XYZ file of C-alpha atoms in Angstrom:
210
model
C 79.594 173.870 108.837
C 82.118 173.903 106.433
C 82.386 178.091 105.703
C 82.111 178.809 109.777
C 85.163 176.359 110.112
C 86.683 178.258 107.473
C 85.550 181.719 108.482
C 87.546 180.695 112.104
C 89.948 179.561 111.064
C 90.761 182.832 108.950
C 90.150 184.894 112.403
C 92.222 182.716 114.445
C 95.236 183.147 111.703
C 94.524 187.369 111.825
C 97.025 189.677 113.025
C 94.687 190.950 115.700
C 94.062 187.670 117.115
C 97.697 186.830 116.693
C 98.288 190.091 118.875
C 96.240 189.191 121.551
C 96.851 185.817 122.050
C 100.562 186.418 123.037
C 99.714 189.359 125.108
C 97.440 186.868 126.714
C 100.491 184.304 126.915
C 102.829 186.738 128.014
C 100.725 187.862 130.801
C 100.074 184.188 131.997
C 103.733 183.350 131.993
C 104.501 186.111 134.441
C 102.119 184.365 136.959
C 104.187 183.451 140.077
C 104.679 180.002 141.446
C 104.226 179.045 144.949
C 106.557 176.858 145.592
C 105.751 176.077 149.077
C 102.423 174.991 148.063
C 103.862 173.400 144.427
C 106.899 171.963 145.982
C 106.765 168.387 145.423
C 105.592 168.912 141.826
C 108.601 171.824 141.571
C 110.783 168.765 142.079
C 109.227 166.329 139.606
C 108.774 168.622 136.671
C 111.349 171.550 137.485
C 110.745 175.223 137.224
C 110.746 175.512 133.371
C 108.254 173.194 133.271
C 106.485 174.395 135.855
C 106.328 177.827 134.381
C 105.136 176.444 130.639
C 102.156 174.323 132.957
C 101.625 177.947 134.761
C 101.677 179.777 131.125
C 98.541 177.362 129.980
C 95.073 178.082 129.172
C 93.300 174.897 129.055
C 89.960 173.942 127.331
C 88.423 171.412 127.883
C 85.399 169.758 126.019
C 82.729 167.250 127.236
C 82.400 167.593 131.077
C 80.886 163.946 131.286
C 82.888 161.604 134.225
C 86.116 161.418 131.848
C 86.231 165.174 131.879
C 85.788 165.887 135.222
C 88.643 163.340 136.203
C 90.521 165.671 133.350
C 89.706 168.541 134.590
C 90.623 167.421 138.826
C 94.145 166.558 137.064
C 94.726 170.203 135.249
C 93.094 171.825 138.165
C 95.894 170.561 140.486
C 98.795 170.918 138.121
C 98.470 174.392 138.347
C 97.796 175.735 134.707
C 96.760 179.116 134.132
C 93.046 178.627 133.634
C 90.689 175.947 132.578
C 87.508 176.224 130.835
C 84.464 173.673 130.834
C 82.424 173.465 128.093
C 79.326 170.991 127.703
C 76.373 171.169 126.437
C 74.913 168.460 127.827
C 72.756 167.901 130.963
C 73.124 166.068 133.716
C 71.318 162.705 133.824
C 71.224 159.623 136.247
C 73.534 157.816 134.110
C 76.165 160.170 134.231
C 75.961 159.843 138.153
C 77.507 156.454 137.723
C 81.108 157.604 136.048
C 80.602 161.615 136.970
C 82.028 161.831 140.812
C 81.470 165.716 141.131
C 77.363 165.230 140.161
C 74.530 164.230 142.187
C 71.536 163.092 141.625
C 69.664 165.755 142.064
C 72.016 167.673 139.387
C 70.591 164.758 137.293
C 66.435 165.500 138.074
C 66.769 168.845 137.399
C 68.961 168.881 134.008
C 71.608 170.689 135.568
C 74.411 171.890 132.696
C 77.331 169.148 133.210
C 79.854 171.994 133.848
C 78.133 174.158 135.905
C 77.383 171.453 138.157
C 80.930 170.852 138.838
C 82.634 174.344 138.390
C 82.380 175.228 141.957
C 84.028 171.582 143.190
C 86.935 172.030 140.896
C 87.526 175.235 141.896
C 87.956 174.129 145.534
C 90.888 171.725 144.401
C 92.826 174.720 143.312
C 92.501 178.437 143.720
C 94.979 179.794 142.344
C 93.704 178.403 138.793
C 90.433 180.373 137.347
C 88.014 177.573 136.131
C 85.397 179.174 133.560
C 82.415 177.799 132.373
C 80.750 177.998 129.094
C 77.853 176.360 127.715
C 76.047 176.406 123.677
C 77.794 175.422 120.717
C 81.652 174.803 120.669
C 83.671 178.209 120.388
C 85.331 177.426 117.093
C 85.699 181.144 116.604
C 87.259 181.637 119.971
C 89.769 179.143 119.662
C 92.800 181.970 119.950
C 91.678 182.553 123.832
C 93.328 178.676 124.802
C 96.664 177.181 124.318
C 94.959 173.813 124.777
C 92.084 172.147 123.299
C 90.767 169.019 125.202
C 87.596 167.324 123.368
C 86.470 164.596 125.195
C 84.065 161.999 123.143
C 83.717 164.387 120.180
C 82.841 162.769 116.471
C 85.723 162.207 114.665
C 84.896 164.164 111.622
C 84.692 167.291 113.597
C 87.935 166.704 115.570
C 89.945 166.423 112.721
C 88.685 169.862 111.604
C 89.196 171.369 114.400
C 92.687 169.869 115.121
C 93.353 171.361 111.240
C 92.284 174.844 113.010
C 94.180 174.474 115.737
C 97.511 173.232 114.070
C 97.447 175.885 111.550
C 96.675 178.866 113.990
C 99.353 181.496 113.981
C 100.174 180.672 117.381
C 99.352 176.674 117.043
C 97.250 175.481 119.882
C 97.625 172.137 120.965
C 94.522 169.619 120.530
C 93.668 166.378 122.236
C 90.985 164.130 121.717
C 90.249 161.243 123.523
C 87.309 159.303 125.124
C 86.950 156.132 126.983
C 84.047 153.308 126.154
C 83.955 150.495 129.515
C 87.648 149.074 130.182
C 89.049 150.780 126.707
C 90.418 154.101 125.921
C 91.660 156.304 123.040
C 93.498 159.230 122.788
C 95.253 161.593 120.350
C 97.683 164.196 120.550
C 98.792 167.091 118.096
C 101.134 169.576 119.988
C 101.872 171.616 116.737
C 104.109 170.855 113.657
C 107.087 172.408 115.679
C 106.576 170.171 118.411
C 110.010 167.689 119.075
C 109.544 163.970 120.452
C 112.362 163.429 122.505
C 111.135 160.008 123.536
C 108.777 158.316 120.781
C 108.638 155.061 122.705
C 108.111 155.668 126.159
C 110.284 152.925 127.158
C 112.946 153.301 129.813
C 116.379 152.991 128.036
C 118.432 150.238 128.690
C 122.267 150.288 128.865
C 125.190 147.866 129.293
C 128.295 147.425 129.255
C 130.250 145.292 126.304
C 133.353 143.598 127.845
C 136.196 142.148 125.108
């Protein structure tokens, strides 16, 4: 496990894959906006913003009810392209958290994101969703700008946040997961990534009269 981490990690960090990725980046950033259809979201975020969401290839790991509500959200903020990957099928339990599957996705096994691909793709269609199904593509990591892994062990998501954070192009990595009424989640945007607001709190201001 250890030497095919490795091994990726020494592709993802090649000049080749370096090449392509930016081409890749490039060519998404040039993707046009519709701002009639984007409008309200135009005015939240703004156009740069806008443009960076438009610029993204998303990933996203673990297509169980957490990712699928993940995955709706991306969908409709207009990124480049999303990805599902699961390898996982459907069951009756999943039916219970898992809005886009039925049951009869559950009876007959169906692959967690191939069940929902189609549905997702409705929300949006100006966004490509993908599917892909085996392993996890540690070796294609240079194809996204974002990893999502949703419910994966912890000793494997710190090695592949180390992969992803010391790519030549660093690709940012999220893991989080959700267990009844509590949640977890962490971020790593890169080592050049700036906080501008560590706290999230609104900032308070007076005024000091003599």
């Amino acid at each position: 496990m250890l030497l095919s981490r490795a091994k990726a990690l020494s592709a993802i960090q090649g000049s080749s894959s370096n090449a392509a990725t930016q081409t890749a980046r490039a060519m998404a950033a040039s993707m046009t906006i519709d701002e009639d259809l984007q409008s309200r979201q135009m005015a939240v975020y703004g156009r740069e913003s806008m443009q960076r969401l438009r610029s993204a290839h998303v990933l996203i790991t673990g297509i169980n009810g957490l990712g699928a509500e993940l995955a709706k959200n991306i969908v409709l903020a207009n990124v480049g392209s999303v990805t599902l990957h699961d390898m996982h099928g459907a069951t009756v339990r999943d039916c219970g958290s898992h809005f886009y599957l039925s049951m009869d996705d559950a009876a007959k096994g169906t692959n967690r994101a191939a069940a929902c691909a189609a549905q997702i793709q409705e929300l949006n269609p100006g966004v490509a969703v993908k599917v892909l199904d085996g392993p996890f593509p540690v070796d294609r990591l240079q194809e996204w700008t974002v990893v999502v892994a949703v419910g994966m062990p912890l000793a494997e998501a710190i090695e592949i946040d180390q992969i992803c954070r010391t790519a030549s192009n660093p690709i940012a990595f999220i893991r989080t997961d959700v267990r009844g009424l509590c949640g977890s989640v962490f971020v790593d945007l890169g080592p050049s990534f700036t906080t501008l607001d560590p706290s999230g709190e609104s900032v308070k201001s007076a005024i000091v009269e003599h």
